[in-house]
mmCIF file of C-alpha atoms in Angstrom:
data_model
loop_
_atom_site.group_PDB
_atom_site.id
_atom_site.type_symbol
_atom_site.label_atom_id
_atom_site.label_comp_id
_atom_site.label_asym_id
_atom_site.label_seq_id
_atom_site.Cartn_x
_atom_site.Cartn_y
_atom_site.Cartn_z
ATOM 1 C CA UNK A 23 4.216 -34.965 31.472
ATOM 2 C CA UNK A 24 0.679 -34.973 30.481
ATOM 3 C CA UNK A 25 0.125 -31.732 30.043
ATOM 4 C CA UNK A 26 2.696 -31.403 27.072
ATOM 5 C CA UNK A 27 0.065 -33.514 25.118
ATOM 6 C CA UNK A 28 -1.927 -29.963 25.417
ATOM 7 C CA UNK A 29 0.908 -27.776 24.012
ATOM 8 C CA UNK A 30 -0.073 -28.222 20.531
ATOM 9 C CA UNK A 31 -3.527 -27.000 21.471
ATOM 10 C CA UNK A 32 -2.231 -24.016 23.461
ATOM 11 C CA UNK A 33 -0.071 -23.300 20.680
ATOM 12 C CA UNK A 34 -2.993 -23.165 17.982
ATOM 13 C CA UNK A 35 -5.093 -21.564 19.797
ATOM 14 C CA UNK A 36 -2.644 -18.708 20.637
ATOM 15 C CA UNK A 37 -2.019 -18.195 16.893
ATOM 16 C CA UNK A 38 -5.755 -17.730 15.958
ATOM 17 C CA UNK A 39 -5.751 -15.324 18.837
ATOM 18 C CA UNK A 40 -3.510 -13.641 17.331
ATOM 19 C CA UNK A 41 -4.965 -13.758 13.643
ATOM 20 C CA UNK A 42 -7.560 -12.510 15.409
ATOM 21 C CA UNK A 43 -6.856 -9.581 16.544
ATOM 22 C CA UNK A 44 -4.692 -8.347 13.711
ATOM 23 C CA UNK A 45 -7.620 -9.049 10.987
ATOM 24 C CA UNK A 46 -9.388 -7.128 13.592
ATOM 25 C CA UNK A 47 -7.225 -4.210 13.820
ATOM 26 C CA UNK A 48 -6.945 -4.617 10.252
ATOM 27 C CA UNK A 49 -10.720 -3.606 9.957
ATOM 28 C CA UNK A 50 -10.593 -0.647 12.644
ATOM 29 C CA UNK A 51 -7.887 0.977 10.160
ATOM 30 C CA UNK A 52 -9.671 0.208 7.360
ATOM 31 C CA UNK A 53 -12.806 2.268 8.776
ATOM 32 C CA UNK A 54 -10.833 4.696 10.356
ATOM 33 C CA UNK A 55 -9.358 5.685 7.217
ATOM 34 C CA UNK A 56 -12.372 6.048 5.096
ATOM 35 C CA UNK A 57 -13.419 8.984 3.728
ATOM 36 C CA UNK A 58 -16.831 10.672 5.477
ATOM 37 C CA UNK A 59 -19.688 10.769 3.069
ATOM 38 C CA UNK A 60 -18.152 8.196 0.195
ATOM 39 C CA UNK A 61 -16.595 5.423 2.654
ATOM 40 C CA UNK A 62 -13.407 5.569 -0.120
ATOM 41 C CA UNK A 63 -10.456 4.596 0.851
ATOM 42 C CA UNK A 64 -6.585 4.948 -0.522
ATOM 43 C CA UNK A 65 -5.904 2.376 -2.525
ATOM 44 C CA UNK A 66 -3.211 -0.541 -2.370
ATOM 45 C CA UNK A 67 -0.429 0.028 -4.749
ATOM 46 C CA UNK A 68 -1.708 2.951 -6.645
ATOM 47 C CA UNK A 69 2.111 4.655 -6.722
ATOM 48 C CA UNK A 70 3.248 1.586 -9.297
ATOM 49 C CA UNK A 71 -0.104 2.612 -11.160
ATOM 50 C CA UNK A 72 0.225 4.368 -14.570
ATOM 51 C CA UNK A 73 0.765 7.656 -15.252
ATOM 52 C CA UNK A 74 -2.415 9.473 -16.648
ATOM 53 C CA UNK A 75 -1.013 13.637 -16.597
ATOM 54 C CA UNK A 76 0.904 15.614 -14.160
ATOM 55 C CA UNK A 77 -0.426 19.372 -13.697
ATOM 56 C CA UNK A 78 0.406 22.252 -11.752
ATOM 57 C CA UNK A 79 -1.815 23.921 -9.566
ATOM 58 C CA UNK A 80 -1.253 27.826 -8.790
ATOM 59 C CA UNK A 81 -0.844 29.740 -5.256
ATOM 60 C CA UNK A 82 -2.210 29.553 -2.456
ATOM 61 C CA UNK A 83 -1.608 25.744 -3.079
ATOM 62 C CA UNK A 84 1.565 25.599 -5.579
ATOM 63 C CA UNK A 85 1.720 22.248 -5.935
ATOM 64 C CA UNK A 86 3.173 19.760 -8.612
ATOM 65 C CA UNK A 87 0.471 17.265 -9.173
ATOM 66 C CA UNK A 88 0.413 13.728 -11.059
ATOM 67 C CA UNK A 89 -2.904 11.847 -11.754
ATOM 68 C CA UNK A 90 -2.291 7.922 -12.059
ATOM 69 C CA UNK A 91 -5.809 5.597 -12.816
ATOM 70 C CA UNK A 92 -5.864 1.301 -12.252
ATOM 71 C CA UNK A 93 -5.686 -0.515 -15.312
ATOM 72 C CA UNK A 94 -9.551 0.134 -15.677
ATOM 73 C CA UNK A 95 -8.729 3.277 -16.097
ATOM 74 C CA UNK A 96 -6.294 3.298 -18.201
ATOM 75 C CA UNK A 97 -7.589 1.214 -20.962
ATOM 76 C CA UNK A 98 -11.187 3.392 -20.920
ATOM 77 C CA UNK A 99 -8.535 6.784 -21.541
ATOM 78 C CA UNK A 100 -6.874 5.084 -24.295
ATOM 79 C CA UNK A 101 -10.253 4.143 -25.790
ATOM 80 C CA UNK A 102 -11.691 7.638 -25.084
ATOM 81 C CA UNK A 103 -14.512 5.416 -23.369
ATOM 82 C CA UNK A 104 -17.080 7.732 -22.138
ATOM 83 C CA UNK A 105 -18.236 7.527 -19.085
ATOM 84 C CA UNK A 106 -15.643 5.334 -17.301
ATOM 85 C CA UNK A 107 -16.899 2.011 -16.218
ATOM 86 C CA UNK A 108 -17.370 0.966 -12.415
ATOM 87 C CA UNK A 109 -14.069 -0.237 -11.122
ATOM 88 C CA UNK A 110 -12.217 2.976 -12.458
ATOM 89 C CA UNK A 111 -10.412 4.527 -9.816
ATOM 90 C CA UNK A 112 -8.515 7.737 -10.461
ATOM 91 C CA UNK A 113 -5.565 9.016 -7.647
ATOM 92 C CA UNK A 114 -3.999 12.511 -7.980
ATOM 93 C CA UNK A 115 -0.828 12.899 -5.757
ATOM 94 C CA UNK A 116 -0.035 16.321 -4.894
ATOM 95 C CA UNK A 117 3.335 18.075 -3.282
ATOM 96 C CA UNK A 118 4.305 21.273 -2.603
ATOM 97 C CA UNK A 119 6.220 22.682 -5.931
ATOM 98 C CA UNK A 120 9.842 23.620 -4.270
ATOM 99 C CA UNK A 121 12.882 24.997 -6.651
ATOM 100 C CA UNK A 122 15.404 22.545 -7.650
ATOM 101 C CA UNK A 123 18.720 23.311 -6.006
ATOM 102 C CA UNK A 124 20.331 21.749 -8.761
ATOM 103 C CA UNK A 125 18.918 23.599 -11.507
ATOM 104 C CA UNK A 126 17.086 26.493 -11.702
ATOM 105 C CA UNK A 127 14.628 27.075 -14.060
ATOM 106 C CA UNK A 128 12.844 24.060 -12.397
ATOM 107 C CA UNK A 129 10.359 23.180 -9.636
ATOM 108 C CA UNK A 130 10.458 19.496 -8.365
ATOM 109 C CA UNK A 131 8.212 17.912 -5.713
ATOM 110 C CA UNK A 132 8.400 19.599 -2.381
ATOM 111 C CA UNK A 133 6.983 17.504 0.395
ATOM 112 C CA UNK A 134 3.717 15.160 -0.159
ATOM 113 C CA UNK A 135 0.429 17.245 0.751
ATOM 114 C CA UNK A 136 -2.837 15.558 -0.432
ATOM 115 C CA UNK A 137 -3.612 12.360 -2.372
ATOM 116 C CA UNK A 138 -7.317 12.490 -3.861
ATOM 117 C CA UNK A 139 -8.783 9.408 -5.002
ATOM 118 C CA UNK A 140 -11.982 8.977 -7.337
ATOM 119 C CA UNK A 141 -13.866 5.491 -7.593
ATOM 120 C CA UNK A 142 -16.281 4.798 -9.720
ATOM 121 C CA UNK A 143 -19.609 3.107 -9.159
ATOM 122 C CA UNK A 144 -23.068 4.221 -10.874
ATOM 123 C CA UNK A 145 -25.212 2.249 -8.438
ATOM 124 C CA UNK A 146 -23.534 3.145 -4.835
ATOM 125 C CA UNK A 147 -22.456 6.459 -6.124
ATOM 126 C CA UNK A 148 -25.499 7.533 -8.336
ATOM 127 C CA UNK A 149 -26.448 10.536 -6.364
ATOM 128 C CA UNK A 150 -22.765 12.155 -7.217
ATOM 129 C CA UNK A 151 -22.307 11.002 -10.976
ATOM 130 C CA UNK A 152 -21.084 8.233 -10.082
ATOM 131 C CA UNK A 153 -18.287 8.787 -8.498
ATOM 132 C CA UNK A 154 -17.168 8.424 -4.866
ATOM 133 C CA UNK A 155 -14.578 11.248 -3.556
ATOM 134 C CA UNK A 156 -11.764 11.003 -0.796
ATOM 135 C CA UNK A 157 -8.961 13.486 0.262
ATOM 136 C CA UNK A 158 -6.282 12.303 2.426
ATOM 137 C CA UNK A 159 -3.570 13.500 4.202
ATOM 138 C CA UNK A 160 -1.016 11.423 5.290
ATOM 139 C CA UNK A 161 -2.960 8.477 4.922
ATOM 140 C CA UNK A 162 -5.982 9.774 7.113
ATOM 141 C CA UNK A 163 -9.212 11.454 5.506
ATOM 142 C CA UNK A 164 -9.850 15.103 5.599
ATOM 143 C CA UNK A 165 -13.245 16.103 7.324
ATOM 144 C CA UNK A 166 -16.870 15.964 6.206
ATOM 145 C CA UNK A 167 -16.862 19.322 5.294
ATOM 146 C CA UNK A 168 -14.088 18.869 2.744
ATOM 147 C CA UNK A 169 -15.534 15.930 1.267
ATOM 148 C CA UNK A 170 -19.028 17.826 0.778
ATOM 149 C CA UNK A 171 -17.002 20.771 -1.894
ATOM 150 C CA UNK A 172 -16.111 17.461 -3.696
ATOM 151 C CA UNK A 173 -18.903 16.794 -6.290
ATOM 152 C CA UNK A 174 -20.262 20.655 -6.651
ATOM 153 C CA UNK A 175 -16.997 21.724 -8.263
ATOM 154 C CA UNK A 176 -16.359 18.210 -10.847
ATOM 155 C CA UNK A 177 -20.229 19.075 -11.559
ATOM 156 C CA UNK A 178 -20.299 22.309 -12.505
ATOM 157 C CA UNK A 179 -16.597 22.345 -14.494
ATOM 158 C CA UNK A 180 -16.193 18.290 -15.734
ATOM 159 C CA UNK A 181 -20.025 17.509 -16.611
ATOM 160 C CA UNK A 182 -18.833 16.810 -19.721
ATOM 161 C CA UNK A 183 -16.077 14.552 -18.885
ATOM 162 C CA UNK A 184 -18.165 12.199 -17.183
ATOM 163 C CA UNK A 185 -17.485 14.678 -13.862
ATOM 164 C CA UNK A 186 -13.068 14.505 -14.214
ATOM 165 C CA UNK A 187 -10.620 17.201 -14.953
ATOM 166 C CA UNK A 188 -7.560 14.544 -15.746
ATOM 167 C CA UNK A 189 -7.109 14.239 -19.877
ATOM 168 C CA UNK A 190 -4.100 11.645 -20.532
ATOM 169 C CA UNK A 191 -1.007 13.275 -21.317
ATOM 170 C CA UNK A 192 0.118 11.791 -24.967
ATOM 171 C CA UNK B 19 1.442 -30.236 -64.559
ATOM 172 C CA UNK B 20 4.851 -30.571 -63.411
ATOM 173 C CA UNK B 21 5.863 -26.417 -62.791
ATOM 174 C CA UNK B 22 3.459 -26.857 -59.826
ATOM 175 C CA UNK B 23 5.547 -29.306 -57.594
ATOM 176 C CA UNK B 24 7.704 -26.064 -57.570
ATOM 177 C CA UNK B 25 4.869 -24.087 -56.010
ATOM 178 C CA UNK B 26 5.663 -24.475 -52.212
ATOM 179 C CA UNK B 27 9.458 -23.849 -53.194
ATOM 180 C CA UNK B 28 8.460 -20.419 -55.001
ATOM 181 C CA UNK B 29 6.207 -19.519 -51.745
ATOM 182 C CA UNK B 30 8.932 -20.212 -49.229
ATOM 183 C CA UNK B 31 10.907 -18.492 -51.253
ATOM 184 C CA UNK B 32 8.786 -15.376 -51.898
ATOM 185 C CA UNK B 33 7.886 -15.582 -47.993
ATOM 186 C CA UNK B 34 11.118 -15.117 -47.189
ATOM 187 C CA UNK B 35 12.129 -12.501 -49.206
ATOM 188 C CA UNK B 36 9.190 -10.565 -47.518
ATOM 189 C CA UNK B 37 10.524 -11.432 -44.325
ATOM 190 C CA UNK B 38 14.317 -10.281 -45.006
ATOM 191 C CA UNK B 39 12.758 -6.992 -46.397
ATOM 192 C CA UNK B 40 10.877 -6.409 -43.573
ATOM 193 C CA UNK B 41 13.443 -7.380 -40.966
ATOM 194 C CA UNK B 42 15.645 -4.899 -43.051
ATOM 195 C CA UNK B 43 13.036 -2.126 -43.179
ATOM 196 C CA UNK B 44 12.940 -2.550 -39.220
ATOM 197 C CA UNK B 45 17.220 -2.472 -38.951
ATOM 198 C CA UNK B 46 16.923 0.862 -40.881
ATOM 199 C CA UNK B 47 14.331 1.881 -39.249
ATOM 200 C CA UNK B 48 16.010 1.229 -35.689
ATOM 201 C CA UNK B 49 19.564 3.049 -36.565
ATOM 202 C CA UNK B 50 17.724 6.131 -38.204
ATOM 203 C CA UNK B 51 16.027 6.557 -34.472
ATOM 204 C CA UNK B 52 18.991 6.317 -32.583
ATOM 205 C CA UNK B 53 20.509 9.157 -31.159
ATOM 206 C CA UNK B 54 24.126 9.947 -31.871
ATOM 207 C CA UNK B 55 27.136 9.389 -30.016
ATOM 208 C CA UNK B 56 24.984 7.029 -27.810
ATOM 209 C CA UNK B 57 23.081 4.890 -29.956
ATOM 210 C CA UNK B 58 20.341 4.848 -27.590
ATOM 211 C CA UNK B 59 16.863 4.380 -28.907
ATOM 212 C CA UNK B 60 13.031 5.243 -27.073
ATOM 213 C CA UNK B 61 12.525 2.110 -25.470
ATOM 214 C CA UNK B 62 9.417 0.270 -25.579
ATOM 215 C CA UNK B 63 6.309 0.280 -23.803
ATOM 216 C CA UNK B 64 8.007 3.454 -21.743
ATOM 217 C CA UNK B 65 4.768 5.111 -21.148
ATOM 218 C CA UNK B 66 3.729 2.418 -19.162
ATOM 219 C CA UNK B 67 6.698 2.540 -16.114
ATOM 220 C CA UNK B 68 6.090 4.254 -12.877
ATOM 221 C CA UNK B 69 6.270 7.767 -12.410
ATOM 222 C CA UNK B 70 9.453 8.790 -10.469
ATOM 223 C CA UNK B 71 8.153 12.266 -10.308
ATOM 224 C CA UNK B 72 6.743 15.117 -12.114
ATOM 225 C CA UNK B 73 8.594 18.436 -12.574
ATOM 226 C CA UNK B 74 7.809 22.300 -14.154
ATOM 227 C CA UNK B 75 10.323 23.925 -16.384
ATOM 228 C CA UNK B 76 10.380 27.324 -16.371
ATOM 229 C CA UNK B 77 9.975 29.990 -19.668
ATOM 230 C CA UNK B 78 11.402 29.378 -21.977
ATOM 231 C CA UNK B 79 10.835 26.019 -22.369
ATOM 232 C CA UNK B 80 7.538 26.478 -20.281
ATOM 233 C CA UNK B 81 6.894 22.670 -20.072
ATOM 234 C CA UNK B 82 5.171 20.711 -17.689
ATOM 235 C CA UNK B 83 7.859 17.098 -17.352
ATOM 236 C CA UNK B 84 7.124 13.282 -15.998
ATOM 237 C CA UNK B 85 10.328 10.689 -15.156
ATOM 238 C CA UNK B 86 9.527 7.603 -15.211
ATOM 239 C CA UNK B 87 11.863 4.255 -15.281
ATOM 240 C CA UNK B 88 12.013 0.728 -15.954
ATOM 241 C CA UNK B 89 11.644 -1.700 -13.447
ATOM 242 C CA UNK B 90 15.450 -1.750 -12.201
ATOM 243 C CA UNK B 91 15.386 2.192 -12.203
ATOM 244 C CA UNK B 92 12.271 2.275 -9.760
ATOM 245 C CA UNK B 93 14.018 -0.822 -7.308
ATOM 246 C CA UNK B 94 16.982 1.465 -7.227
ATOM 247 C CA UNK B 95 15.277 4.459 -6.008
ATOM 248 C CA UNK B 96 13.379 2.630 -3.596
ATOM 249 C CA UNK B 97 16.343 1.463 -1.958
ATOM 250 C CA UNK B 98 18.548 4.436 -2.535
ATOM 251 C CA UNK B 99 20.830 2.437 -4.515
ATOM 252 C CA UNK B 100 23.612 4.698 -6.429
ATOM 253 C CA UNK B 101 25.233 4.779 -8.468
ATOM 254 C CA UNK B 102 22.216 3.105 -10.438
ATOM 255 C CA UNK B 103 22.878 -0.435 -11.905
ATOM 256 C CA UNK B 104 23.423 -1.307 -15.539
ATOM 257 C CA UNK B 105 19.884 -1.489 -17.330
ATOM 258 C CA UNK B 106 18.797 1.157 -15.572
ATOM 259 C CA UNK B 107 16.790 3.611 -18.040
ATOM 260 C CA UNK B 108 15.189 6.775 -17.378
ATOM 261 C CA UNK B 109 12.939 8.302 -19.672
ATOM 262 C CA UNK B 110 11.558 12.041 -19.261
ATOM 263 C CA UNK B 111 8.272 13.343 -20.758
ATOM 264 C CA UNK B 112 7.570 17.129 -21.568
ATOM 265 C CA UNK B 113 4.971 18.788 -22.972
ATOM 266 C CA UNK B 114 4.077 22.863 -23.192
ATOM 267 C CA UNK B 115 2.431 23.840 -19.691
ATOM 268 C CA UNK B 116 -1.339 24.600 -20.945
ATOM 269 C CA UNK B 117 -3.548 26.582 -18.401
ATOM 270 C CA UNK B 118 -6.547 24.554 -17.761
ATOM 271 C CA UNK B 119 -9.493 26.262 -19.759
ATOM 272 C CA UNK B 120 -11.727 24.045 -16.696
ATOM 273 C CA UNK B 121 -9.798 25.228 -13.789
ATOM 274 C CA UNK B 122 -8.138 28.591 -13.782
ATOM 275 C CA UNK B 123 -5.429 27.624 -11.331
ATOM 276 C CA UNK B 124 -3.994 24.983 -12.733
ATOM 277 C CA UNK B 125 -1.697 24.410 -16.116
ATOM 278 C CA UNK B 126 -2.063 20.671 -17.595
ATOM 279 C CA UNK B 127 0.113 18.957 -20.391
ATOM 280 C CA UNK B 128 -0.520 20.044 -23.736
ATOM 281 C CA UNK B 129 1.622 19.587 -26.928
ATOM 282 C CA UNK B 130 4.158 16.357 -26.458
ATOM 283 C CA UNK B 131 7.576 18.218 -26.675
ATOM 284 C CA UNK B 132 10.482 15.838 -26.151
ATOM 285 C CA UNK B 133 11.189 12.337 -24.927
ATOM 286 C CA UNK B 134 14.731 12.188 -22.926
ATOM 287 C CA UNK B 135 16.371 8.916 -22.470
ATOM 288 C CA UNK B 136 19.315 8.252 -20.243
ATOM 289 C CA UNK B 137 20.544 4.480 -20.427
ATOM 290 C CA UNK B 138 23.227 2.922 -17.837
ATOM 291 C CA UNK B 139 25.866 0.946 -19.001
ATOM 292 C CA UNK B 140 29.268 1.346 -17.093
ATOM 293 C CA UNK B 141 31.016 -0.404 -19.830
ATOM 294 C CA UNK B 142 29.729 1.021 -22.982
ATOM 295 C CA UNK B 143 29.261 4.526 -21.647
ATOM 296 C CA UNK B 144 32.161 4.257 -19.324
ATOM 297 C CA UNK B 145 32.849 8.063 -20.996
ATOM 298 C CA UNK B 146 30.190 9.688 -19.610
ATOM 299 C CA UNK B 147 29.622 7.918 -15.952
ATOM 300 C CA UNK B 148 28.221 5.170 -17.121
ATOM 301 C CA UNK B 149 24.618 6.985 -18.942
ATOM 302 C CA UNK B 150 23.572 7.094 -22.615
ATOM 303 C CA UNK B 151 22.116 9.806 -23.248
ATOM 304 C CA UNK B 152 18.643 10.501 -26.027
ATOM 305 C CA UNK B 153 16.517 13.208 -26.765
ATOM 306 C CA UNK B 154 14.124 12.673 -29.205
ATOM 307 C CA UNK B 155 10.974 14.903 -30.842
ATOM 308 C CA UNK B 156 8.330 13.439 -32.572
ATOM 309 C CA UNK B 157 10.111 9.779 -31.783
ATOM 310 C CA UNK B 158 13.389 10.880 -33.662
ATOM 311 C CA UNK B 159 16.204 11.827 -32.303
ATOM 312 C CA UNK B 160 18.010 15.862 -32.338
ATOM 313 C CA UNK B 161 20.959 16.006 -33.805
ATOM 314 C CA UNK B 162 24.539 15.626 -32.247
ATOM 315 C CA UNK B 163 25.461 18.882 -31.615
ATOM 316 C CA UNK B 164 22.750 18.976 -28.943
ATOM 317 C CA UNK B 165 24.054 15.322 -27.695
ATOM 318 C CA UNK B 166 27.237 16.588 -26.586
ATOM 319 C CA UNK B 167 25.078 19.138 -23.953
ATOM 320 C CA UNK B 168 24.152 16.387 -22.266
ATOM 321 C CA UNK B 169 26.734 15.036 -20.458
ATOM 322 C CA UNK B 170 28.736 18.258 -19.348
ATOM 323 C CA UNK B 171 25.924 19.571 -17.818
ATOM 324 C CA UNK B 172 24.400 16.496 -15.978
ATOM 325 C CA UNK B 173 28.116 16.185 -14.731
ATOM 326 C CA UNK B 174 28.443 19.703 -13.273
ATOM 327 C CA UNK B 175 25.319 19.588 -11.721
ATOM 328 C CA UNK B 176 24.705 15.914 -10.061
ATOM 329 C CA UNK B 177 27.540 14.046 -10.103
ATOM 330 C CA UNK B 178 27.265 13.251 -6.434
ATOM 331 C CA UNK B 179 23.127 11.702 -7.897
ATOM 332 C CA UNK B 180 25.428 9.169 -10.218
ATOM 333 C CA UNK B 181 24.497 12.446 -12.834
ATOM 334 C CA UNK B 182 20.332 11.960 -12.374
ATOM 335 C CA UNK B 183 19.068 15.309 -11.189
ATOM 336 C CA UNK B 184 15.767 13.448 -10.627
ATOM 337 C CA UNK B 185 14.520 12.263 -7.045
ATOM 338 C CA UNK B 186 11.958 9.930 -6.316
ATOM 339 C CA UNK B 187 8.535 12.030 -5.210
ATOM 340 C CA UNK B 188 7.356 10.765 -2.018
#
């Protein structure tokens, strides 16, 4: 019977094996699904996160868009605060714009395409306005290439608006 | 000396009196923003719910649209629940589709339009399968002629939705 003194042991020591490894796959998804270049990655909960504008976007992409910001965010659009502080994080969801069945003179959402997330921070991010970029689609991060059109474009269009398209919708 | 023993009565009194007029100002206040037939008001804080999902409207009415719902309305989508429960509200955003002066593609919220409300409430609204119905401009609402729209055409349309065209956007 002595050995059942051990079973406690075997037993605890199985369960931090186990810990184990899932914090450790934990941390290979986390990497995995970082974005190239910025290391940004989608953040947890942003779909409860309040509604900053929707938008349309044209052909080739014709997609119904929404832009939705963390409570940082939020607060710094309705205080017009200028630039955002670190800790704002912006995420535009996009999906293809598809009729509605139901009633015509509308588009609805279509199926999900990208989600595009912005973070904000002036000392890892200083080269690029501040802001670190990631596109992702379903869940995983577009390539390298993608991520390097990122910045150019905000620069050239957004200066202005500390480097972001997205005005809140009143 | 004596008339000032009466002092505290005089401000209770006088505070009072403020507070019934204001309390009445607010009742007035509260019925005038109703909408007919339904009685249902903008609720509060709406702007802060989740986003259930954007939508376009075509020309005329040219307006880019947000639903968004309280927290029962959300819980219900999630889990597919119809016909939605009693408290469920619904409110819809519009404003004029605005082609982005920063990005030629796209078209971005501009003028607020209206605010729809739908409110459920088997009981109350047992007329109408179980919604209130609101549509307000400017934070009043239209008249009752365009109230009685509502209903007919939300029942030919998606009765087999519990009369909510709207889908949750993935």
């Amino acid at each position: 019977m002595k050995p059942l003194y051990l079973l406690p042991c075997v037993v605890a020591a199985l369960v931090s094996l186990v810990f184990v490894m899932i914090s450790g796959a934990k941390g290979d998804t986390k990497s995995k699904d970082a974005a190239p270049i910025y290391g940004v990655t989608v953040p947890e909960g942003y779909r409860q996160w309040e509604l900053i504008a929707p938008a349309l976007e044209a052909e080739p992409l014709d997609e119904l868009r929404a832009v939705v910001g963390n409570s940082m965010a939020i607060d710094a659009y309705r205080a017009g605060t200028l630039p955002f502080p670190d800790g704002t994080v912006l995420v535009k969801l996009a999906w293809k714009q598809m009729r509605s069945t139901e009633f015509e003179p509308a588009t609805v959402p279509g199926v999900a395409t990208t989600v595009q997330v912005m973070v904000k921070d002036s000392k890892k991010y200083a080269a690029t306005g501040g802001w670190g970029f990631g596109r992702f689609i379903g869940g995983k991060p577009v390539d390298e290439a993608q991520h390097q059109t990122c910045f150019a474009c905000h620069e050239a269009r957004v200066r202005g608006h500390d480097f972001v398209f997205t005005r809140f919708a009143p």
